């Protein structure tokens, strides 16, 4: 799992959500995102630039373009050619045809190329003769669990995948079914070191339906990992980038997407998403809002005031950023665990409690957490909480975020982690060995300690200064500066790292 969680604020990099859709240039991962590099003191440094929405390293996608850069026709043609060359080798329809032919083969003639991550037909064996091939026991049952067959995209030679526990997956499926949902929109994006929860939810729903003989829950998987097209039909999977709300086959995929969101009779749709933990919250929230708006439009005028039910799986320390984008959301105490992670594992073998939580606009009192796993109902807060989350009479809330029992600090007038102590010099609670006097960074824009950059009253002035600073055009080598600062923070030399944390 990624150890760094950032939205780019530490580097003074801000993502700009541009309302003018279609303006951004495209890389192989669809429309790029617009960024701006800021510096402290209310001034701007450098210009706005476009960069890939889906890759965090320049070596994975080297796209970089200034917002005001004039691009020649020759370069545009070359870029378009490169974008096309990096698309999947087969169309979704061709993948489906290949899968039908593959499952009709005898078991001893089924091969899966681990280097190319491709189901092989007999006439293709010679082309992959020097590759690592998996040919043992590729049964239909195994093909129903592609998340266990596929390797991480960014490191195909690594086997260190951290898989979300089936326990957590089955809990979510039982919960959604009990709440009356019949369709689950699974929105996911893979990371280098783990298979995400939504792909496992998707496959477990299919397996349940096949085992019970009835379709209790139906799902549609939206994912940037095109390899899933090998295993799922066009009505079960859409090649999609959640960071820019981009469908790679808009004609067919968007029609499937809209048909799935349409509710008829007792059908109810819920969206479940687990973005990469290094992803930028702002573009993710923008994409999820667009999905919700599409759902509203399809339901008709009577649903104009409603919100699409959403379950967002993310670490608890992103709570303030998520609630800033979705004020109606609340964070539940349920800890999403992993089967084979050395730290975040359920039970006594795990050395640390998982930081992954559920953020949702579902009514918290209706989300029943399992008593067998230590959760209980707080009648005052009217929601289920972990056993260590005790109700604070001063705050009038169950305040713990990490599963431990927090304590109330009178000078701070809030509950804090049990390992923190109040520091009179800093005027706040912190770890006993904290760097005294240097714990509060305040606003990155104006250096005030009274607020953060998101609430800075000078943000409008900063935008105006940008136009004046553009005449000086400083930071001509901004892309190198950004890469250098990211490399320094990671503690290794690199000229290719991206400043924004997306996957």
CSV table of C-alpha atoms in Angstrom, one decimal:
chain,number,residue,atom,x,y,z
A,1,UNK,CA,0.0,0.0,0.0
A,2,UNK,CA,1.2,3.5,-0.7
A,3,UNK,CA,2.8,5.1,2.3
A,4,UNK,CA,2.4,8.6,1.1
A,5,UNK,CA,-1.0,10.3,1.0
A,6,UNK,CA,-1.1,13.8,-0.5
A,7,UNK,CA,-3.3,16.1,-2.5
A,8,UNK,CA,-0.3,18.0,-3.7
A,9,UNK,CA,-0.8,20.9,-1.3
A,10,UNK,CA,2.7,20.3,0.3
A,11,UNK,CA,4.3,21.1,-3.0
A,12,UNK,CA,2.0,24.2,-3.7
A,13,UNK,CA,0.4,22.3,-6.6
A,14,UNK,CA,-3.3,22.8,-7.0
A,15,UNK,CA,-5.6,21.0,-9.3
A,16,UNK,CA,-8.0,23.3,-11.2
A,17,UNK,CA,-11.4,21.8,-12.0
A,18,UNK,CA,-12.1,23.5,-15.3
A,19,UNK,CA,-15.8,23.9,-16.1
A,20,UNK,CA,-15.1,24.1,-19.8
A,21,UNK,CA,-15.2,20.4,-20.6
A,22,UNK,CA,-13.4,19.3,-23.7
A,23,UNK,CA,-10.8,22.0,-23.5
A,24,UNK,CA,-8.0,19.8,-22.0
A,25,UNK,CA,-5.6,18.0,-24.3
A,26,UNK,CA,-5.6,14.2,-24.2
A,27,UNK,CA,-3.0,11.7,-23.3
A,28,UNK,CA,-3.4,7.9,-23.6
A,29,UNK,CA,-5.5,8.0,-20.4
A,30,UNK,CA,-8.1,10.5,-21.7
A,31,UNK,CA,-8.4,14.3,-21.0
A,32,UNK,CA,-5.6,15.6,-18.8
A,33,UNK,CA,-6.0,17.6,-15.6
A,34,UNK,CA,-5.1,21.3,-15.2
A,35,UNK,CA,-2.7,22.1,-12.4
A,36,UNK,CA,-1.1,25.3,-11.0
A,37,UNK,CA,2.0,25.7,-9.0
A,38,UNK,CA,1.7,28.2,-6.2
A,39,UNK,CA,4.2,29.6,-3.7
A,40,UNK,CA,3.7,31.2,-0.2
A,41,UNK,CA,2.9,34.8,0.4
A,42,UNK,CA,0.0,35.2,-2.0
A,43,UNK,CA,2.1,35.2,-5.2
A,44,UNK,CA,2.2,32.8,-8.1
A,45,UNK,CA,5.2,31.0,-9.5
A,46,UNK,CA,5.1,29.5,-12.9
A,47,UNK,CA,2.1,28.9,-15.1
A,48,UNK,CA,-0.7,26.5,-15.2
A,49,UNK,CA,0.0,23.2,-16.9
A,50,UNK,CA,-1.8,20.0,-18.1
A,51,UNK,CA,-0.6,16.6,-16.9
A,52,UNK,CA,-2.0,13.1,-16.9
A,53,UNK,CA,-4.9,12.4,-14.6
A,54,UNK,CA,-4.2,8.7,-14.1
A,55,UNK,CA,-0.4,8.2,-13.7
A,56,UNK,CA,1.6,9.4,-10.8
A,57,UNK,CA,5.1,8.9,-12.5
A,58,UNK,CA,6.3,10.7,-15.6
A,59,UNK,CA,7.8,7.4,-16.7
A,60,UNK,CA,4.3,5.9,-17.0
A,61,UNK,CA,2.9,8.9,-18.8
A,62,UNK,CA,5.2,11.7,-19.8
A,63,UNK,CA,2.5,14.1,-21.0
A,64,UNK,CA,3.2,17.7,-20.0
A,65,UNK,CA,1.9,20.9,-21.6
A,66,UNK,CA,1.6,24.5,-20.5
A,67,UNK,CA,-2.0,25.9,-20.5
A,68,UNK,CA,-1.0,28.7,-22.9
A,69,UNK,CA,1.4,26.7,-25.0
A,70,UNK,CA,0.9,26.7,-28.8
A,71,UNK,CA,1.2,23.2,-30.1
A,72,UNK,CA,2.1,22.6,-33.7
A,73,UNK,CA,-0.1,20.5,-36.0
A,74,UNK,CA,2.8,18.0,-36.5
A,75,UNK,CA,3.0,17.6,-32.7
A,76,UNK,CA,-0.7,17.1,-32.4
A,77,UNK,CA,-0.6,14.4,-35.0
A,78,UNK,CA,2.3,12.7,-33.3
A,79,UNK,CA,0.5,12.8,-30.0
A,80,UNK,CA,-2.6,11.3,-31.4
A,81,UNK,CA,-0.6,8.5,-33.0
A,82,UNK,CA,1.0,7.8,-29.6
A,83,UNK,CA,-2.3,7.8,-27.8
A,84,UNK,CA,-3.7,5.3,-30.3
A,85,UNK,CA,-0.6,3.0,-30.0
A,86,UNK,CA,-1.2,2.7,-26.2
A,87,UNK,CA,-4.8,1.6,-26.4
A,88,UNK,CA,-5.7,-2.0,-25.8
A,89,UNK,CA,-4.7,-4.5,-28.5
A,90,UNK,CA,-8.3,-5.7,-29.0
A,91,UNK,CA,-11.7,-4.1,-28.8
A,92,UNK,CA,-14.1,-5.2,-26.0
A,93,UNK,CA,-16.1,-7.2,-28.5
A,94,UNK,CA,-13.0,-9.0,-29.7
A,95,UNK,CA,-12.0,-9.8,-26.1
A,96,UNK,CA,-15.4,-11.3,-25.5
A,97,UNK,CA,-15.1,-13.5,-28.6
A,98,UNK,CA,-11.6,-14.6,-27.6
A,99,UNK,CA,-13.0,-15.5,-24.1
A,100,UNK,CA,-15.7,-17.7,-25.5
A,101,UNK,CA,-13.1,-19.5,-27.7
A,102,UNK,CA,-10.8,-19.8,-24.7
A,103,UNK,CA,-13.3,-21.5,-22.3
A,104,UNK,CA,-14.3,-24.0,-25.1
A,105,UNK,CA,-10.7,-25.3,-25.1
A,106,UNK,CA,-9.7,-28.4,-23.2
A,107,UNK,CA,-8.1,-27.6,-19.8
A,108,UNK,CA,-4.6,-28.7,-21.0
A,109,UNK,CA,-4.7,-26.1,-23.9
A,110,UNK,CA,-5.5,-23.1,-21.8
A,111,UNK,CA,-2.6,-20.7,-21.3
A,112,UNK,CA,-2.3,-17.3,-19.6
A,113,UNK,CA,0.7,-15.1,-20.5
A,114,UNK,CA,1.8,-13.5,-17.2
A,115,UNK,CA,4.1,-11.0,-19.0
A,116,UNK,CA,1.4,-9.8,-21.4
A,117,UNK,CA,-1.5,-10.5,-19.0
A,118,UNK,CA,-3.4,-12.1,-21.8
A,119,UNK,CA,-5.5,-15.2,-22.3
A,120,UNK,CA,-3.7,-17.1,-25.1
A,121,UNK,CA,-5.3,-19.1,-27.9
A,122,UNK,CA,-3.3,-22.1,-29.2
A,123,UNK,CA,-2.2,-20.4,-32.4
A,124,UNK,CA,-0.6,-17.6,-30.3
A,125,UNK,CA,1.7,-19.8,-28.2
A,126,UNK,CA,4.7,-19.4,-30.5
A,127,UNK,CA,4.5,-15.6,-30.2
A,128,UNK,CA,4.8,-15.8,-26.4
A,129,UNK,CA,7.3,-18.7,-26.3
A,130,UNK,CA,9.9,-16.7,-24.3
A,131,UNK,CA,7.3,-15.3,-21.9
A,132,UNK,CA,6.2,-16.6,-18.5
A,133,UNK,CA,3.0,-18.6,-19.1
A,134,UNK,CA,0.5,-19.9,-16.6
A,135,UNK,CA,-0.9,-23.2,-17.8
A,136,UNK,CA,-2.0,-25.1,-14.7
A,137,UNK,CA,-5.6,-25.5,-13.7
A,138,UNK,CA,-7.1,-22.5,-15.5
A,139,UNK,CA,-10.6,-23.6,-14.8
A,140,UNK,CA,-13.9,-21.7,-15.3
A,141,UNK,CA,-14.0,-21.2,-11.5
A,142,UNK,CA,-10.6,-19.6,-11.6
A,143,UNK,CA,-11.6,-17.4,-14.5
A,144,UNK,CA,-14.5,-16.1,-12.4
A,145,UNK,CA,-11.9,-14.5,-10.0
A,146,UNK,CA,-9.8,-12.4,-12.4
A,147,UNK,CA,-8.6,-10.2,-9.5
A,148,UNK,CA,-6.6,-13.2,-8.3
A,149,UNK,CA,-5.2,-13.9,-11.7
A,150,UNK,CA,-4.1,-10.5,-12.8
A,151,UNK,CA,-0.8,-8.9,-11.6
A,152,UNK,CA,-0.4,-5.3,-10.6
A,153,UNK,CA,-0.2,-3.0,-13.6
A,154,UNK,CA,2.9,-1.0,-12.6
A,155,UNK,CA,5.0,-4.0,-11.5
A,156,UNK,CA,4.0,-7.2,-13.3
A,157,UNK,CA,6.9,-9.2,-11.8
A,158,UNK,CA,5.7,-8.5,-8.3
A,159,UNK,CA,3.5,-11.0,-6.4
A,160,UNK,CA,3.1,-8.8,-3.3
A,161,UNK,CA,-0.5,-7.9,-3.9
A,162,UNK,CA,-2.5,-6.7,-0.9
A,163,UNK,CA,-6.0,-8.1,-1.3
A,164,UNK,CA,-9.1,-6.7,0.3
A,165,UNK,CA,-10.5,-9.4,2.6
A,166,UNK,CA,-13.4,-11.4,1.4
A,167,UNK,CA,-14.8,-10.8,4.9
A,168,UNK,CA,-15.2,-7.1,4.1
A,169,UNK,CA,-16.5,-7.8,0.6
A,170,UNK,CA,-19.2,-10.1,1.9
A,171,UNK,CA,-20.2,-7.6,4.6
A,172,UNK,CA,-20.7,-4.9,2.0
A,173,UNK,CA,-22.8,-7.3,-0.2
A,174,UNK,CA,-25.0,-8.4,2.7
A,175,UNK,CA,-25.4,-4.7,3.8
A,176,UNK,CA,-26.4,-3.4,0.3
A,177,UNK,CA,-28.8,-6.3,-0.2
A,178,UNK,CA,-30.4,-5.7,3.2
A,179,UNK,CA,-30.9,-2.0,2.4
A,180,UNK,CA,-32.9,-2.9,-0.7
A,181,UNK,CA,-30.4,-2.2,-3.4
A,182,UNK,CA,-30.5,-4.5,-6.5
A,183,UNK,CA,-27.8,-2.8,-8.7
A,184,UNK,CA,-24.3,-1.9,-7.6
A,185,UNK,CA,-22.2,0.5,-9.7
A,186,UNK,CA,-18.5,-0.5,-8.9
A,187,UNK,CA,-16.1,2.3,-9.7
A,188,UNK,CA,-12.4,1.4,-9.3
A,189,UNK,CA,-8.9,2.2,-10.3
A,190,UNK,CA,-6.0,-0.2,-9.7
A,191,UNK,CA,-2.8,0.7,-7.8
A,192,UNK,CA,0.7,-0.8,-8.2
A,193,UNK,CA,0.5,-2.9,-5.1
A,194,UNK,CA,-3.1,-4.0,-4.6
A,195,UNK,CA,-6.3,-5.2,-6.3
A,196,UNK,CA,-9.1,-2.9,-5.4
A,197,UNK,CA,-12.3,-3.8,-3.6
A,198,UNK,CA,-14.7,-2.9,-6.3
A,199,UNK,CA,-13.4,-5.6,-8.7
A,200,UNK,CA,-13.7,-8.2,-6.0
A,201,UNK,CA,-17.2,-7.0,-5.2
A,202,UNK,CA,-18.1,-7.3,-8.8
A,203,UNK,CA,-16.8,-10.8,-9.2
A,204,UNK,CA,-18.3,-12.0,-5.9
A,205,UNK,CA,-21.7,-10.8,-6.9
A,206,UNK,CA,-21.5,-12.8,-10.1
A,207,UNK,CA,-20.4,-15.9,-8.2
A,208,UNK,CA,-23.2,-15.5,-5.6
A,209,UNK,CA,-25.8,-15.2,-8.4
A,210,UNK,CA,-24.5,-18.3,-10.1
A,211,UNK,CA,-24.4,-20.3,-6.9
A,212,UNK,CA,-27.9,-19.3,-5.8
A,213,UNK,CA,-29.5,-19.4,-9.2
A,214,UNK,CA,-31.0,-16.0,-8.8
A,215,UNK,CA,-29.8,-12.4,-9.4
A,216,UNK,CA,-30.0,-10.8,-6.0
A,217,UNK,CA,-27.5,-8.1,-6.9
A,218,UNK,CA,-26.4,-7.0,-10.4
A,219,UNK,CA,-23.3,-5.0,-10.9
A,220,UNK,CA,-21.4,-2.9,-13.5
A,221,UNK,CA,-17.7,-2.4,-13.2
A,222,UNK,CA,-16.1,0.9,-14.3
A,223,UNK,CA,-12.3,0.6,-14.3
A,224,UNK,CA,-9.3,1.9,-16.1
A,225,UNK,CA,-7.8,-1.6,-16.2
A,226,UNK,CA,-8.7,-2.7,-19.7
A,227,UNK,CA,-7.6,-6.3,-18.9
A,228,UNK,CA,-11.0,-6.9,-17.3
A,229,UNK,CA,-12.5,-6.8,-20.8
A,230,UNK,CA,-11.1,-10.3,-21.2
A,231,UNK,CA,-13.4,-11.7,-18.6
A,232,UNK,CA,-16.6,-9.6,-18.6
A,233,UNK,CA,-19.2,-8.8,-21.3
A,234,UNK,CA,-19.9,-5.3,-22.6
A,235,UNK,CA,-22.9,-5.1,-20.2
A,236,UNK,CA,-20.7,-6.0,-17.2
A,237,UNK,CA,-17.6,-3.8,-17.7
A,238,UNK,CA,-16.7,-0.4,-19.1
A,239,UNK,CA,-13.2,0.9,-19.6
A,240,UNK,CA,-13.3,4.1,-17.6
A,241,UNK,CA,-11.0,6.7,-15.9
A,242,UNK,CA,-12.5,7.9,-12.6
A,243,UNK,CA,-10.1,10.9,-12.4
A,244,UNK,CA,-11.6,12.7,-15.4
A,245,UNK,CA,-14.9,10.8,-15.9
A,246,UNK,CA,-13.7,9.5,-19.2
A,247,UNK,CA,-15.2,6.5,-21.1
A,248,UNK,CA,-12.7,5.1,-23.5
A,249,UNK,CA,-15.5,3.8,-25.8
A,250,UNK,CA,-18.0,6.6,-25.3
A,251,UNK,CA,-20.5,5.4,-27.9
A,252,UNK,CA,-21.1,1.9,-26.4
A,253,UNK,CA,-19.9,2.3,-22.8
A,254,UNK,CA,-21.9,5.4,-22.0
A,255,UNK,CA,-25.1,3.8,-23.2
A,256,UNK,CA,-24.4,0.8,-21.0
A,257,UNK,CA,-23.6,3.1,-18.1
A,258,UNK,CA,-26.8,5.1,-18.5
A,259,UNK,CA,-29.0,2.0,-18.9
A,260,UNK,CA,-27.6,0.6,-15.7
A,261,UNK,CA,-28.3,3.8,-13.7
A,262,UNK,CA,-31.9,3.8,-14.9
A,263,UNK,CA,-34.2,2.6,-12.1
A,264,UNK,CA,-37.4,0.7,-12.9
A,265,UNK,CA,-39.9,-0.5,-10.3
A,266,UNK,CA,-38.1,-2.0,-7.2
A,267,UNK,CA,-34.6,-1.5,-8.8
A,268,UNK,CA,-32.3,0.7,-6.7
A,269,UNK,CA,-28.8,1.7,-7.6
A,270,UNK,CA,-25.9,2.3,-5.3
A,271,UNK,CA,-22.4,3.3,-6.2
A,272,UNK,CA,-19.3,1.8,-4.4
A,273,UNK,CA,-15.9,3.2,-5.2
A,274,UNK,CA,-12.4,2.7,-3.8
A,275,UNK,CA,-10.0,5.2,-5.4
A,276,UNK,CA,-6.2,4.8,-4.9
A,277,UNK,CA,-5.3,6.3,-1.6
A,278,UNK,CA,-2.8,8.7,-3.2
A,279,UNK,CA,-5.5,10.1,-5.5
A,280,UNK,CA,-6.6,13.7,-5.6
A,281,UNK,CA,-9.9,14.1,-3.7
A,282,UNK,CA,-11.1,17.1,-5.8
A,283,UNK,CA,-11.1,15.5,-9.3
A,284,UNK,CA,-12.5,12.3,-7.8
A,285,UNK,CA,-15.4,14.2,-6.2
A,286,UNK,CA,-16.0,16.0,-9.4
A,287,UNK,CA,-16.3,12.7,-11.3
A,288,UNK,CA,-18.6,11.2,-8.7
A,289,UNK,CA,-20.8,14.3,-8.8
A,290,UNK,CA,-21.1,13.9,-12.6
A,291,UNK,CA,-22.2,10.3,-12.1
A,292,UNK,CA,-24.7,11.4,-9.5
A,293,UNK,CA,-26.1,14.1,-11.7
A,294,UNK,CA,-26.5,11.6,-14.6
A,295,UNK,CA,-28.4,9.3,-12.2
A,296,UNK,CA,-30.7,12.3,-11.2
A,297,UNK,CA,-31.4,13.1,-14.8
A,298,UNK,CA,-32.4,9.6,-15.6
A,299,UNK,CA,-34.7,9.3,-12.6
A,300,UNK,CA,-36.8,12.3,-13.7
A,301,UNK,CA,-37.9,15.6,-12.0
A,302,UNK,CA,-39.1,13.8,-8.8
A,303,UNK,CA,-35.5,12.9,-8.0
A,304,UNK,CA,-34.0,16.3,-8.5
A,305,UNK,CA,-33.6,16.9,-4.8
A,306,UNK,CA,-32.2,13.4,-4.1
A,307,UNK,CA,-28.7,12.2,-4.0
A,308,UNK,CA,-27.4,9.0,-5.6
A,309,UNK,CA,-26.5,6.6,-2.8
A,310,UNK,CA,-22.7,6.4,-2.7
A,311,UNK,CA,-20.2,4.4,-0.6
A,312,UNK,CA,-16.6,5.8,-0.9
A,313,UNK,CA,-13.9,3.7,0.6
A,314,UNK,CA,-10.9,5.8,1.7
A,315,UNK,CA,-8.5,6.3,4.7
A,316,UNK,CA,-10.1,8.2,7.7
A,317,UNK,CA,-7.6,11.0,7.6
A,318,UNK,CA,-9.1,12.2,4.4
A,319,UNK,CA,-12.4,12.9,6.2
A,320,UNK,CA,-12.2,16.7,6.1
A,321,UNK,CA,-11.5,16.8,2.4
A,322,UNK,CA,-14.3,14.4,1.5
A,323,UNK,CA,-16.8,16.2,3.6
A,324,UNK,CA,-15.7,19.5,2.1
A,325,UNK,CA,-16.8,18.1,-1.3
A,326,UNK,CA,-19.8,16.1,0.0
A,327,UNK,CA,-21.2,17.7,3.1
A,328,UNK,CA,-24.0,15.1,3.3
A,329,UNK,CA,-21.5,12.3,3.8
A,330,UNK,CA,-20.5,10.8,7.1
A,331,UNK,CA,-17.6,8.4,8.0
A,332,UNK,CA,-18.5,5.1,9.4
A,333,UNK,CA,-16.4,3.2,12.0
A,334,UNK,CA,-16.2,0.0,9.9
A,335,UNK,CA,-12.6,-1.0,9.2
A,336,UNK,CA,-12.0,-2.4,5.7
A,337,UNK,CA,-9.3,-5.1,6.1
A,338,UNK,CA,-6.8,-7.0,3.9
A,339,UNK,CA,-6.2,-10.7,3.6
A,340,UNK,CA,-2.4,-10.7,3.3
A,341,UNK,CA,-1.2,-7.3,4.4
A,342,UNK,CA,1.4,-7.5,7.2
A,343,UNK,CA,-0.2,-4.6,9.1
A,344,UNK,CA,-3.8,-4.0,8.1
A,345,UNK,CA,-5.3,-7.4,8.8
A,346,UNK,CA,-8.3,-8.4,10.9
A,347,UNK,CA,-7.7,-10.2,14.2
A,348,UNK,CA,-4.6,-10.6,16.4
A,349,UNK,CA,-2.2,-11.3,13.5
A,350,UNK,CA,-2.5,-7.8,12.3
A,351,UNK,CA,-0.1,-5.4,13.9
A,352,UNK,CA,-2.0,-2.2,13.2
A,353,UNK,CA,-5.7,-1.4,12.7
A,354,UNK,CA,-6.7,-0.6,9.1
A,355,UNK,CA,-7.1,3.1,8.4
A,356,UNK,CA,-9.6,2.4,5.6
A,357,UNK,CA,-13.2,3.5,6.3
A,358,UNK,CA,-16.6,3.9,4.6
A,359,UNK,CA,-17.8,7.4,3.6
A,360,UNK,CA,-21.4,7.4,2.6
A,361,UNK,CA,-24.6,9.5,2.3
A,362,UNK,CA,-26.6,6.5,3.5
A,363,UNK,CA,-28.3,7.0,6.9
A,364,UNK,CA,-25.6,5.9,9.5
A,365,UNK,CA,-28.2,4.3,11.8
A,366,UNK,CA,-29.3,2.0,9.0
A,367,UNK,CA,-25.8,0.7,8.4
A,368,UNK,CA,-25.7,-2.1,10.9
A,369,UNK,CA,-22.1,-3.1,11.7
A,370,UNK,CA,-21.4,-6.7,12.9
A,371,UNK,CA,-21.5,-7.1,16.7
A,372,UNK,CA,-19.3,-10.2,16.3
A,373,UNK,CA,-16.4,-7.9,15.2
A,374,UNK,CA,-16.8,-5.5,18.2
A,375,UNK,CA,-19.2,-2.9,16.9
A,376,UNK,CA,-22.0,-1.5,19.0
A,377,UNK,CA,-24.9,0.9,18.6
A,378,UNK,CA,-24.5,4.4,20.2
A,379,UNK,CA,-28.1,5.5,21.0
A,380,UNK,CA,-27.0,9.2,21.4
A,381,UNK,CA,-25.1,9.4,18.1
A,382,UNK,CA,-27.6,7.0,16.5
A,383,UNK,CA,-24.9,5.1,14.6
A,384,UNK,CA,-22.8,2.0,15.0
A,385,UNK,CA,-19.3,2.5,16.4
A,386,UNK,CA,-16.2,0.4,17.2
A,387,UNK,CA,-15.9,-0.9,20.8
A,388,UNK,CA,-13.1,1.5,21.6
A,389,UNK,CA,-15.0,4.6,20.4
A,390,UNK,CA,-16.5,5.9,23.6
A,391,UNK,CA,-19.1,8.7,23.7
A,392,UNK,CA,-17.6,12.0,25.0
A,393,UNK,CA,-20.1,13.9,27.1
A,394,UNK,CA,-18.3,17.2,26.4
A,395,UNK,CA,-18.1,16.9,22.7
A,396,UNK,CA,-21.4,15.0,22.7
A,397,UNK,CA,-20.1,12.6,20.0
A,398,UNK,CA,-18.2,9.3,19.6
A,399,UNK,CA,-15.0,11.1,18.6
A,400,UNK,CA,-12.5,8.4,17.8
A,401,UNK,CA,-11.3,8.1,14.2
A,402,UNK,CA,-8.8,5.2,14.4
A,403,UNK,CA,-10.6,2.7,16.6
A,404,UNK,CA,-8.8,3.6,19.9
A,405,UNK,CA,-10.4,5.4,22.8
A,406,UNK,CA,-9.6,9.1,22.5
A,407,UNK,CA,-9.5,11.4,25.5
A,408,UNK,CA,-10.9,14.9,25.8
A,409,UNK,CA,-8.5,17.8,26.2
A,410,UNK,CA,-10.0,20.8,28.0
A,411,UNK,CA,-7.6,23.5,26.7
A,412,UNK,CA,-8.1,22.3,23.1
A,413,UNK,CA,-11.8,21.8,23.7
A,414,UNK,CA,-11.8,18.6,21.7
A,415,UNK,CA,-10.9,14.9,21.9
A,416,UNK,CA,-7.4,13.8,20.8
A,417,UNK,CA,-5.5,10.6,20.3
A,418,UNK,CA,-4.5,8.8,23.5
A,419,UNK,CA,-0.8,9.1,22.6
A,420,UNK,CA,-0.9,13.0,22.3
A,421,UNK,CA,-0.2,15.4,25.1
A,422,UNK,CA,-1.1,19.1,25.4
A,423,UNK,CA,1.8,21.3,24.6
A,424,UNK,CA,1.5,24.8,26.3
A,425,UNK,CA,4.2,26.2,24.0
A,426,UNK,CA,2.3,25.2,20.8
A,427,UNK,CA,-1.1,25.7,22.4
A,428,UNK,CA,-2.3,22.3,21.1
A,429,UNK,CA,-2.0,18.6,21.5
A,430,UNK,CA,0.7,16.7,19.8
A,431,UNK,CA,3.1,13.7,20.2
A,432,UNK,CA,5.4,14.1,23.2
A,433,UNK,CA,8.5,14.2,20.9
A,434,UNK,CA,7.0,16.6,18.3
A,435,UNK,CA,9.1,19.5,17.0
A,436,UNK,CA,7.9,22.2,19.4
A,437,UNK,CA,6.8,25.4,17.8
A,438,UNK,CA,6.9,24.1,14.3
A,439,UNK,CA,3.8,21.9,14.2
A,440,UNK,CA,1.4,24.4,12.7
A,441,UNK,CA,2.0,25.3,9.1
A,442,UNK,CA,-1.1,27.4,8.6
A,443,UNK,CA,-2.1,28.8,5.2
A,444,UNK,CA,0.2,28.0,2.3
A,445,UNK,CA,-1.0,31.1,0.4
A,446,UNK,CA,-0.7,33.9,3.0
A,447,UNK,CA,1.2,32.1,5.9
A,448,UNK,CA,-1.6,32.9,8.4
A,449,UNK,CA,-1.9,30.3,11.2
A,450,UNK,CA,-5.7,31.0,11.5
A,451,UNK,CA,-6.8,29.0,8.4
A,452,UNK,CA,-5.7,26.6,5.7
A,453,UNK,CA,-5.3,27.5,2.0
A,454,UNK,CA,-8.7,26.1,1.1
A,455,UNK,CA,-10.4,28.8,3.3
A,456,UNK,CA,-7.9,31.6,2.5
A,457,UNK,CA,-9.7,34.9,1.9
A,458,UNK,CA,-6.8,36.0,-0.4
A,459,UNK,CA,-7.4,33.2,-2.9
A,460,UNK,CA,-9.2,35.5,-5.3
A,461,UNK,CA,-6.3,38.0,-5.1
A,462,UNK,CA,-3.9,35.2,-5.8
A,463,UNK,CA,-5.8,34.4,-9.0
A,464,UNK,CA,-5.6,38.1,-10.1
A,465,UNK,CA,-1.9,38.1,-9.4
A,466,UNK,CA,-1.5,35.2,-11.7
A,467,UNK,CA,-2.2,37.3,-14.7
A,468,UNK,CA,0.4,39.9,-13.7
A,469,UNK,CA,3.0,37.2,-13.0
A,470,UNK,CA,2.4,35.6,-16.4
A,471,UNK,CA,4.3,38.5,-18.0
A,472,UNK,CA,7.4,37.5,-16.2
A,473,UNK,CA,6.9,33.8,-17.1
A,474,UNK,CA,9.1,32.5,-14.4
A,475,UNK,CA,9.6,28.8,-13.8
A,476,UNK,CA,10.2,27.8,-17.4
A,477,UNK,CA,11.6,24.5,-16.2
A,478,UNK,CA,8.7,24.0,-13.8
A,479,UNK,CA,8.2,20.4,-14.8
A,480,UNK,CA,11.8,19.6,-13.7
A,481,UNK,CA,11.4,21.6,-10.5
A,482,UNK,CA,8.3,19.6,-9.6
A,483,UNK,CA,9.9,16.3,-10.3
A,484,UNK,CA,13.0,17.2,-8.3
A,485,UNK,CA,10.9,18.2,-5.2
A,486,UNK,CA,8.9,15.0,-5.4
A,487,UNK,CA,12.1,13.0,-5.6
A,488,UNK,CA,13.6,14.8,-2.6
A,489,UNK,CA,10.5,14.1,-0.5
A,490,UNK,CA,10.6,10.4,-1.4
A,491,UNK,CA,14.3,10.3,-0.6
A,492,UNK,CA,15.6,9.1,-3.9
A,493,UNK,CA,16.9,10.8,-7.1
A,494,UNK,CA,14.5,11.0,-9.9
A,495,UNK,CA,13.8,13.1,-12.9
A,496,UNK,CA,10.5,11.6,-13.8
A,497,UNK,CA,8.2,11.7,-10.8
A,498,UNK,CA,4.9,13.6,-10.9
A,499,UNK,CA,4.0,16.2,-8.3
A,500,UNK,CA,0.4,15.2,-8.0
A,501,UNK,CA,-0.5,12.0,-6.3
A,502,UNK,CA,-2.7,10.0,-8.6
A,503,UNK,CA,-2.6,6.5,-9.8
